[in-house]
PDB file of C-alpha atoms in Angstrom:
ATOM      1  CA  SER A 253     -10.361 -12.047 -25.186  1.00 69.00           C
ATOM      2  CA  ASP A 254     -12.461 -14.311 -27.412  1.00 74.00           C
ATOM      3  CA  LEU A 255      -8.544 -14.962 -29.377  1.00 77.00           C
ATOM      4  CA  VAL A 256      -6.972 -15.977 -27.272  1.00 82.00           C
ATOM      5  CA  GLU A 257      -9.718 -18.717 -25.442  1.00 82.00           C
ATOM      6  CA  GLU A 258      -8.842 -20.200 -28.986  1.00 81.00           C
ATOM      7  CA  TYR A 259      -5.063 -21.565 -27.436  1.00 83.00           C
ATOM      8  CA  VAL A 260      -5.988 -22.029 -23.628  1.00 84.00           C
ATOM      9  CA  SER A 261      -6.556 -25.308 -23.699  1.00 85.00           C
ATOM     10  CA  ASP A 262      -2.744 -25.475 -25.350  1.00 90.00           C
ATOM     11  CA  TYR A 263      -0.070 -23.935 -23.478  1.00 91.00           C
ATOM     12  CA  ASP A 264      -0.199 -23.614 -19.636  1.00 91.00           C
ATOM     13  CA  TYR A 265       0.788 -19.863 -19.671  1.00 91.00           C
ATOM     14  CA  ILE A 266      -0.182 -17.103 -22.469  1.00 91.00           C
ATOM     15  CA  LEU A 267       2.352 -14.417 -21.864  1.00 92.00           C
ATOM     16  CA  ILE A 268       0.899 -11.098 -23.771  1.00 92.00           C
ATOM     17  CA  ASP A 269       3.335  -8.107 -23.821  1.00 91.00           C
ATOM     18  CA  CYS A 270       2.196  -4.848 -23.677  1.00 90.00           C
ATOM     19  CA  PRO A 271       4.196  -1.349 -24.139  1.00 85.00           C
ATOM     20  CA  PRO A 272       4.317   0.715 -21.261  1.00 82.00           C
ATOM     21  CA  SER A 273       1.512   2.436 -22.294  1.00 83.00           C
ATOM     22  CA  LEU A 274      -1.942   2.658 -20.626  1.00 82.00           C
ATOM     23  CA  GLY A 275      -3.223   2.733 -23.826  1.00 85.00           C
ATOM     24  CA  LEU A 276      -5.503   0.690 -25.949  1.00 88.00           C
ATOM     25  CA  LEU A 277      -3.698  -2.055 -26.628  1.00 89.00           C
ATOM     26  CA  PRO A 278      -2.671  -3.193 -22.721  1.00 91.00           C
ATOM     27  CA  ILE A 279      -6.616  -2.779 -21.663  1.00 91.00           C
ATOM     28  CA  ASN A 280      -7.419  -5.155 -24.818  1.00 91.00           C
ATOM     29  CA  ALA A 281      -4.478  -6.753 -22.918  1.00 92.00           C
ATOM     30  CA  PHE A 282      -6.148  -6.417 -19.417  1.00 93.00           C
ATOM     31  CA  VAL A 283      -9.678  -7.116 -20.544  1.00 92.00           C
ATOM     32  CA  ALA A 284      -8.176 -11.163 -22.448  1.00 91.00           C
ATOM     33  CA  CYS A 285      -6.123 -11.854 -19.297  1.00 93.00           C
ATOM     34  CA  ASP A 286      -7.004 -13.469 -15.937  1.00 93.00           C
ATOM     35  CA  SER A 287      -3.747 -11.359 -14.693  1.00 95.00           C
ATOM     36  CA  VAL A 288      -0.920  -9.037 -14.660  1.00 96.00           C
ATOM     37  CA  LEU A 289       2.885  -8.970 -13.762  1.00 97.00           C
ATOM     38  CA  VAL A 290       3.995  -5.266 -13.519  1.00 96.00           C
ATOM     39  CA  PRO A 291       7.708  -5.381 -14.876  1.00 96.00           C
ATOM     40  CA  VAL A 292       9.303  -2.134 -13.471  1.00 96.00           C
ATOM     41  CA  GLN A 293      12.209  -0.627 -14.499  1.00 95.00           C
ATOM     42  CA  ALA A 294      14.293   0.684 -11.639  1.00 94.00           C
ATOM     43  CA  GLU A 295      13.879   4.419 -11.993  1.00 94.00           C
ATOM     44  CA  PHE A 296      11.347   6.893 -10.166  1.00 92.00           C
ATOM     45  CA  HIS A 297       9.507   7.708 -13.835  1.00 91.00           C
ATOM     46  CA  SER A 298       9.198   3.982 -14.118  1.00 92.00           C
ATOM     47  CA  ALA A 299       8.300   3.315 -10.460  1.00 92.00           C
ATOM     48  CA  GLU A 300       5.737   5.981  -9.654  1.00 90.00           C
ATOM     49  CA  GLY A 301       3.752   5.281 -12.879  1.00 92.00           C
ATOM     50  CA  VAL A 302       3.270   2.303 -10.929  1.00 94.00           C
ATOM     51  CA  GLY A 303      -0.384   4.035  -9.092  1.00 93.00           C
ATOM     52  CA  ASN A 304      -1.441   4.424 -13.033  1.00 92.00           C
ATOM     53  CA  LEU A 305      -1.085   0.946 -13.671  1.00 93.00           C
ATOM     54  CA  PHE A 306      -3.622   0.120 -11.067  1.00 94.00           C
ATOM     55  CA  LYS A 307      -5.811   2.661 -10.877  1.00 93.00           C
ATOM     56  CA  THR A 308      -6.619   1.794 -14.337  1.00 93.00           C
ATOM     57  CA  ILE A 309      -6.376  -1.448 -13.838  1.00 94.00           C
ATOM     58  CA  LYS A 310      -9.060  -1.089 -11.362  1.00 93.00           C
ATOM     59  CA  LYS A 311     -11.369   0.624 -13.329  1.00 93.00           C
ATOM     60  CA  VAL A 312     -10.594  -2.720 -15.728  1.00 93.00           C
ATOM     61  CA  THR A 313     -11.833  -5.193 -12.902  1.00 93.00           C
ATOM     62  CA  ARG A 314     -14.723  -2.700 -11.806  1.00 93.00           C
ATOM     63  CA  LYS A 315     -16.471  -3.046 -15.353  1.00 91.00           C
ATOM     64  CA  LEU A 316     -14.904  -5.532 -18.199  1.00 92.00           C
ATOM     65  CA  ASN A 317     -13.015  -8.158 -15.950  1.00 93.00           C
ATOM     66  CA  PRO A 318     -14.405  -8.647 -11.922  1.00 93.00           C
ATOM     67  CA  ASP A 319     -11.452 -12.010 -11.810  1.00 91.00           C
ATOM     68  CA  ILE A 320      -8.359 -10.152 -13.233  1.00 93.00           C
ATOM     69  CA  LYS A 321      -5.315 -10.179 -10.285  1.00 93.00           C
ATOM     70  CA  ILE A 322      -2.138  -8.236 -10.107  1.00 95.00           C
ATOM     71  CA  GLU A 323       0.502 -11.298  -9.500  1.00 96.00           C
ATOM     72  CA  GLY A 324       2.779  -8.688  -8.734  1.00 97.00           C
ATOM     73  CA  ILE A 325       5.763  -6.767  -9.096  1.00 97.00           C
ATOM     74  CA  LEU A 326       8.942  -7.412 -11.517  1.00 97.00           C
ATOM     75  CA  LEU A 327      12.408  -4.715 -10.876  1.00 97.00           C
ATOM     76  CA  THR A 328      14.099  -5.201 -13.769  1.00 96.00           C
ATOM     77  CA  MET A 329      17.131  -2.945 -14.837  1.00 94.00           C
ATOM     78  CA  TYR A 330      18.150  -3.299 -11.237  1.00 95.00           C
ATOM     79  CA  ARG A 331      21.820  -2.048  -9.976  1.00 94.00           C
ATOM     80  CA  SER A 332      22.426  -3.842  -7.075  1.00 90.00           C
ATOM     81  CA  ARG A 333      26.135  -1.002  -7.048  1.00 89.00           C
ATOM     82  CA  THR A 334      23.712   2.196  -7.210  1.00 94.00           C
ATOM     83  CA  SER A 335      21.657   3.895  -4.266  1.00 93.00           C
ATOM     84  CA  LEU A 336      19.162   4.484  -7.005  1.00 94.00           C
ATOM     85  CA  SER A 337      18.410   0.363  -7.659  1.00 95.00           C
ATOM     86  CA  LYS A 338      18.123  -0.069  -3.641  1.00 94.00           C
ATOM     87  CA  GLU A 339      15.798   2.663  -2.956  1.00 94.00           C
ATOM     88  CA  ILE A 340      13.196   2.203  -5.873  1.00 95.00           C
ATOM     89  CA  ASN A 341      13.187  -1.294  -4.510  1.00 95.00           C
ATOM     90  CA  GLN A 342      12.445   0.211  -1.034  1.00 93.00           C
ATOM     91  CA  MET A 343       9.825   1.915  -2.514  1.00 94.00           C
ATOM     92  CA  LEU A 344       8.020  -0.442  -4.361  1.00 95.00           C
ATOM     93  CA  ASN A 345       8.347  -2.693  -1.072  1.00 93.00           C
ATOM     94  CA  GLU A 346       6.806   0.613   1.589  1.00 91.00           C
ATOM     95  CA  ALA A 347       3.624   1.436  -0.652  1.00 93.00           C
ATOM     96  CA  TYR A 348       2.487  -1.819  -1.923  1.00 94.00           C
ATOM     97  CA  GLY A 349       3.541  -5.324  -0.521  1.00 91.00           C
ATOM     98  CA  ARG A 350       1.250  -4.895   2.200  1.00 88.00           C
ATOM     99  CA  ASN A 351      -1.043  -5.879  -0.739  1.00 92.00           C
ATOM    100  CA  VAL A 352       1.481  -6.955  -4.119  1.00 95.00           C
ATOM    101  CA  LYS A 353       3.906  -8.673  -4.107  1.00 95.00           C
ATOM    102  CA  VAL A 354       7.562  -7.345  -5.079  1.00 96.00           C
ATOM    103  CA  PHE A 355       8.644 -10.602  -6.219  1.00 97.00           C
ATOM    104  CA  PHE A 356      12.350 -10.894  -4.897  1.00 96.00           C
ATOM    105  CA  ASN A 357      14.858 -11.921  -6.870  1.00 96.00           C
ATOM    106  CA  LYS A 358      14.909  -9.143  -9.383  1.00 96.00           C
ATOM    107  CA  ILE A 359      16.656  -8.724 -13.648  1.00 96.00           C
ATOM    108  CA  PRO A 360      19.413  -6.940 -13.010  1.00 95.00           C
ATOM    109  CA  HIS A 361      20.899  -4.566 -16.162  1.00 93.00           C
ATOM    110  CA  THR A 362      23.487  -5.745 -18.017  1.00 92.00           C
ATOM    111  CA  ILE A 363      25.135  -5.334 -22.002  1.00 92.00           C
ATOM    112  CA  ALA A 364      24.272  -8.882 -22.857  1.00 92.00           C
ATOM    113  CA  VAL A 365      20.065  -7.786 -22.090  1.00 90.00           C
ATOM    114  CA  GLY A 366      21.342  -5.291 -25.101  1.00 90.00           C
ATOM    115  CA  LYS A 367      22.947  -6.998 -27.171  1.00 94.00           C
ATOM    116  CA  ALA A 368      21.139 -10.489 -27.534  1.00 93.00           C
ATOM    117  CA  ASN A 369      17.260  -7.592 -28.323  1.00 90.00           C
ATOM    118  CA  ARG A 370      20.036  -6.324 -31.395  1.00 92.00           C
ATOM    119  CA  GLU A 371      20.156  -9.729 -32.463  1.00 93.00           C
ATOM    120  CA  GLY A 372      16.303 -10.216 -32.560  1.00 92.00           C
ATOM    121  CA  MET A 373      16.608 -12.538 -29.879  1.00 92.00           C
ATOM    122  CA  GLY A 374      15.913 -13.530 -26.530  1.00 91.00           C
ATOM    123  CA  ILE A 375      18.476 -13.826 -23.292  1.00 93.00           C
ATOM    124  CA  VAL A 376      18.445 -17.205 -22.725  1.00 92.00           C
ATOM    125  CA  GLN A 377      18.892 -18.503 -26.195  1.00 93.00           C
ATOM    126  CA  TYR A 378      21.843 -15.437 -26.680  1.00 94.00           C
ATOM    127  CA  ASP A 379      23.387 -16.580 -23.244  1.00 94.00           C
ATOM    128  CA  LYS A 380      21.794 -19.020 -20.972  1.00 93.00           C
ATOM    129  CA  ASN A 381      24.783 -18.742 -18.908  1.00 93.00           C
ATOM    130  CA  SER A 382      24.375 -15.116 -18.298  1.00 94.00           C
ATOM    131  CA  VAL A 383      23.409 -13.301 -15.323  1.00 94.00           C
ATOM    132  CA  ALA A 384      20.267 -12.251 -16.424  1.00 94.00           C
ATOM    133  CA  ALA A 385      19.478 -15.394 -18.014  1.00 95.00           C
ATOM    134  CA  LYS A 386      19.593 -16.726 -14.642  1.00 95.00           C
ATOM    135  CA  ALA A 387      17.873 -14.149 -13.254  1.00 96.00           C
ATOM    136  CA  TYR A 388      14.840 -14.487 -15.838  1.00 95.00           C
ATOM    137  CA  LYS A 389      15.223 -18.625 -14.551  1.00 95.00           C
ATOM    138  CA  ASN A 390      15.162 -17.577 -10.553  1.00 96.00           C
ATOM    139  CA  PHE A 391      12.335 -15.454 -10.981  1.00 96.00           C
ATOM    140  CA  THR A 392      10.731 -17.592 -12.994  1.00 96.00           C
ATOM    141  CA  GLU A 393      11.164 -20.655 -10.133  1.00 96.00           C
ATOM    142  CA  GLU A 394       9.128 -17.716  -7.803  1.00 97.00           C
ATOM    143  CA  PHE A 395       6.564 -17.501  -9.949  1.00 96.00           C
ATOM    144  CA  LEU A 396       5.640 -21.050 -10.525  1.00 95.00           C
ATOM    145  CA  ALA A 397       6.866 -21.683  -6.889  1.00 95.00           C
ATOM    146  CA  GLY A 398       4.072 -19.101  -5.216  1.00 92.00           C
ATOM    147  CA  ASP A 399       4.508 -18.766  -1.438  1.00 89.00           C
ATOM    148  CA  GLN A 400       6.405 -21.575  -1.739  1.00 92.00           C
ATOM    149  CA  TYR A 401       8.924 -20.343  -2.546  1.00 94.00           C
ATOM    150  CA  VAL A 402      11.697 -19.771  -0.463  1.00 93.00           C
ATOM    151  CA  PRO A 403      14.685 -17.608  -1.627  1.00 95.00           C
ATOM    152  CA  PHE A 404      18.518 -18.711  -0.216  1.00 94.00           C
ATOM    153  CA  VAL A 405      21.252 -15.778   0.600  1.00 95.00           C
ATOM    154  CA  PRO A 406      25.068 -15.676   1.406  1.00 95.00           C
ATOM    155  CA  ILE A 407      25.620 -15.931   4.927  1.00 94.00           C
ATOM    156  CA  GLY A 408      27.824 -12.591   4.874  1.00 93.00           C
ATOM    157  CA  SER A 409      24.660 -10.821   3.537  1.00 95.00           C
ATOM    158  CA  LEU A 410      23.123 -11.520   6.958  1.00 94.00           C
ATOM    159  CA  LYS A 411      23.347  -8.599   9.915  1.00 89.00           C
ATOM    160  CA  ARG A 412      22.438  -9.984  13.572  1.00 82.00           C
ATOM    161  CA  SER A 413      19.059  -7.371  14.856  1.00 78.00           C
ATOM    162  CA  ARG A 414      20.477  -4.753  16.779  1.00 72.00           C
ATOM    163  CA  TYR A 415      17.651  -5.372  19.391  1.00 68.00           C
ATOM    164  CA  ARG A 416      19.430  -8.759  20.593  1.00 64.00           C
ATOM    165  CA  GLU A 417      22.315  -8.978  22.013  1.00 58.00           C
ATOM    166  CA  CYS A 418      25.188 -11.205  20.498  1.00 53.00           C
ATOM    167  CA  GLU A 419      25.620 -15.284  21.331  1.00 55.00           C
ATOM    168  CA  ASP A 420      28.344 -16.891  21.341  1.00 54.00           C
ATOM    169  CA  ALA A 421      28.609 -19.196  18.373  1.00 60.00           C
ATOM    170  CA  ASN A 422      29.603 -22.447  20.844  1.00 68.00           C
ATOM    171  CA  PRO A 423      30.532 -25.417  18.842  1.00 71.00           C
ATOM    172  CA  ALA A 424      29.874 -27.779  21.478  1.00 76.00           C
ATOM    173  CA  ILE A 425      26.079 -26.028  22.250  1.00 78.00           C
ATOM    174  CA  LEU A 426      25.328 -26.464  18.897  1.00 86.00           C
ATOM    175  CA  GLU A 427      27.138 -29.464  18.199  1.00 89.00           C
ATOM    176  CA  PRO A 428      24.005 -31.417  17.093  1.00 90.00           C
ATOM    177  CA  LEU A 429      22.686 -28.618  14.645  1.00 91.00           C
ATOM    178  CA  ILE A 430      25.687 -28.406  12.930  1.00 91.00           C
ATOM    179  CA  GLU A 431      26.130 -32.044  12.522  1.00 92.00           C
ATOM    180  CA  GLN A 432      22.567 -32.048  11.420  1.00 93.00           C
ATOM    181  CA  ILE A 433      23.439 -29.233   8.926  1.00 93.00           C
ATOM    182  CA  LYS A 434      26.035 -30.931   7.540  1.00 92.00           C
ATOM    183  CA  GLN A 435      24.016 -34.233   7.054  1.00 92.00           C
ATOM    184  CA  GLU A 436      20.419 -32.767   6.001  1.00 92.00           C
ATOM    185  CA  GLY A 437      21.000 -29.268   4.987  1.00 92.00           C
ATOM    186  CA  ILE A 438      18.796 -26.036   6.820  1.00 92.00           C
ATOM    187  CA  GLN A 439      15.871 -27.744   7.715  1.00 89.00           C
ATOM    188  CA  HIS A 440      14.430 -24.258   8.097  1.00 89.00           C
ATOM    189  CA  ASP A 441      14.565 -20.936   7.236  1.00 91.00           C
ATOM    190  CA  VAL A 442      15.960 -17.822   9.695  1.00 93.00           C
ATOM    191  CA  GLU A 443      13.211 -14.569   9.356  1.00 92.00           C
ATOM    192  CA  VAL A 444      14.636 -11.091   8.182  1.00 93.00           C
ATOM    193  CA  ARG A 445      13.856  -8.354   7.242  1.00 89.00           C
ATOM    194  CA  ASP A 446      14.746  -6.976   4.219  1.00 92.00           C
ATOM    195  CA  LEU A 447      17.411  -4.022   4.770  1.00 90.00           C
ATOM    196  CA  TYR A 448      17.069  -3.005   1.192  1.00 89.00           C
ATOM    197  CA  ASP A 449      20.969  -2.705   0.614  1.00 87.00           C
ATOM    198  CA  GLY A 450      21.657  -6.162  -0.253  1.00 89.00           C
ATOM    199  CA  THR A 451      22.086  -7.176   3.184  1.00 93.00           C
ATOM    200  CA  PHE A 452      18.839  -8.509   5.706  1.00 94.00           C
ATOM    201  CA  GLU A 453      18.356  -8.215   9.870  1.00 91.00           C
ATOM    202  CA  VAL A 454      18.106 -11.206  11.227  1.00 90.00           C
ATOM    203  CA  ILE A 455      14.949 -11.189  13.768  1.00 87.00           C
ATOM    204  CA  ASN A 456      14.791 -14.870  14.573  1.00 86.00           C
ATOM    205  CA  GLY A 457      16.575 -18.631  14.253  1.00 88.00           C
ATOM    206  CA  PHE A 458      19.672 -17.275  15.566  1.00 87.00           C
ATOM    207  CA  ALA A 459      21.291 -20.898  16.291  1.00 88.00           C
ATOM    208  CA  ILE A 460      20.326 -21.877  12.761  1.00 90.00           C
ATOM    209  CA  LEU A 461      22.331 -19.275  11.424  1.00 90.00           C
ATOM    210  CA  ASN A 462      25.403 -19.885  14.186  1.00 89.00           C
ATOM    211  CA  ALA A 463      24.877 -23.404  13.147  1.00 91.00           C
ATOM    212  CA  ALA A 464      25.316 -22.787   9.692  1.00 92.00           C
ATOM    213  CA  PHE A 465      28.376 -20.282   9.410  1.00 90.00           C
ATOM    214  CA  LEU A 466      30.380 -23.025  12.125  1.00 89.00           C
ATOM    215  CA  ALA A 467      29.393 -25.796   9.457  1.00 92.00           C
ATOM    216  CA  ASP A 468      30.854 -23.598   6.228  1.00 93.00           C
ATOM    217  CA  VAL A 469      27.676 -23.668   4.747  1.00 93.00           C
ATOM    218  CA  ARG A 470      27.468 -20.218   2.193  1.00 93.00           C
ATOM    219  CA  GLU A 471      24.273 -19.744   1.442  1.00 95.00           C
ATOM    220  CA  ILE A 472      20.833 -19.343   4.112  1.00 94.00           C
ATOM    221  CA  PRO A 473      16.939 -19.752   3.490  1.00 96.00           C
ATOM    222  CA  ILE A 474      15.265 -16.239   4.810  1.00 96.00           C
ATOM    223  CA  ARG A 475      11.578 -15.904   4.832  1.00 93.00           C
ATOM    224  CA  ILE A 476      11.493 -11.628   5.162  1.00 92.00           C
ATOM    225  CA  CYS A 477       9.197 -10.804   7.685  1.00 87.00           C
ATOM    226  CA  ASP A 478       6.961  -7.935   7.293  1.00 79.00           C
ATOM    227  CA  VAL A 479       8.619  -5.759  10.134  1.00 72.00           C
ATOM    228  CA  PRO A 480       9.332  -1.961   9.162  1.00 64.00           C
ATOM    229  CA  ASP A 481       9.565   0.466  12.290  1.00 68.00           C
ATOM    230  CA  ASP A 482      11.754   0.097  15.351  1.00 68.00           C
ATOM    231  CA  ASP A 483       8.609  -0.551  17.532  1.00 63.00           C
ATOM    232  CA  ARG A 484       7.798  -3.484  15.830  1.00 62.00           C
ATOM    233  CA  LEU A 485      11.128  -5.116  15.286  1.00 65.00           C
ATOM    234  CA  ARG A 486      11.830  -4.721  18.792  1.00 66.00           C
ATOM    235  CA  ALA A 487       8.657  -6.449  19.952  1.00 64.00           C
ATOM    236  CA  TYR A 488       8.967  -8.588  17.303  1.00 61.00           C
ATOM    237  CA  VAL A 489      13.122 -10.114  18.482  1.00 61.00           C
ATOM    238  CA  SER A 490      11.198  -9.807  21.864  1.00 60.00           C
ATOM    239  CA  LYS A 491       9.046 -12.824  21.130  1.00 59.00           C
ATOM    240  CA  ALA A 492      11.615 -14.707  18.822  1.00 56.00           C
ATOM    241  CA  GLU A 493      12.721 -18.278  20.440  1.00 52.00           C
TER     242      GLU A 493
END
């Protein structure tokens, strides 16, 4: 920690990269750091180790570094088309999501990352236009924005709540909102529940969704709400709008 202290004033952030273990190096890093970012590969063994990691951090907090905080969990090597990655995402959110941030952006599994490692280069330096480089950029924006971050998702990934009757997208009724969206963009996010399969269930903001569709908007700003079970979802939707 004394060594890191010498450089704190020179940088906005100092990253201490650690091996995926609970040995001496990570513990020393926990003592020296202000916060911990937890990258987790979208694999069961990696996800199962998160609990032990949090126990170790808790011990360090109690005995060595009381100011340490957990920034959140970042899913890496994520394959969006596989059921395993989706299950890991859901498992981490359900197990830790209420107490620890699970970042919306994920780092995909790509060949470009392996090639960059082979060349001894970072992915942005190797290919700044690659999917992985863009994913790291999006994650960085989310990390820096904190609670103010608003993700945008394709409009086709949004599904209507099964507890709300389908409303017709009547252009005449929605015309003022459609014109506002065309001129100013979408000013309010749509409340959704994450279905952990790349889609989201809309629970509030149906008028915005209908107007955005008619305005030919391709991406929608969303706010993910913690409504895990059907009874709570039914009650939440009944109060919406």
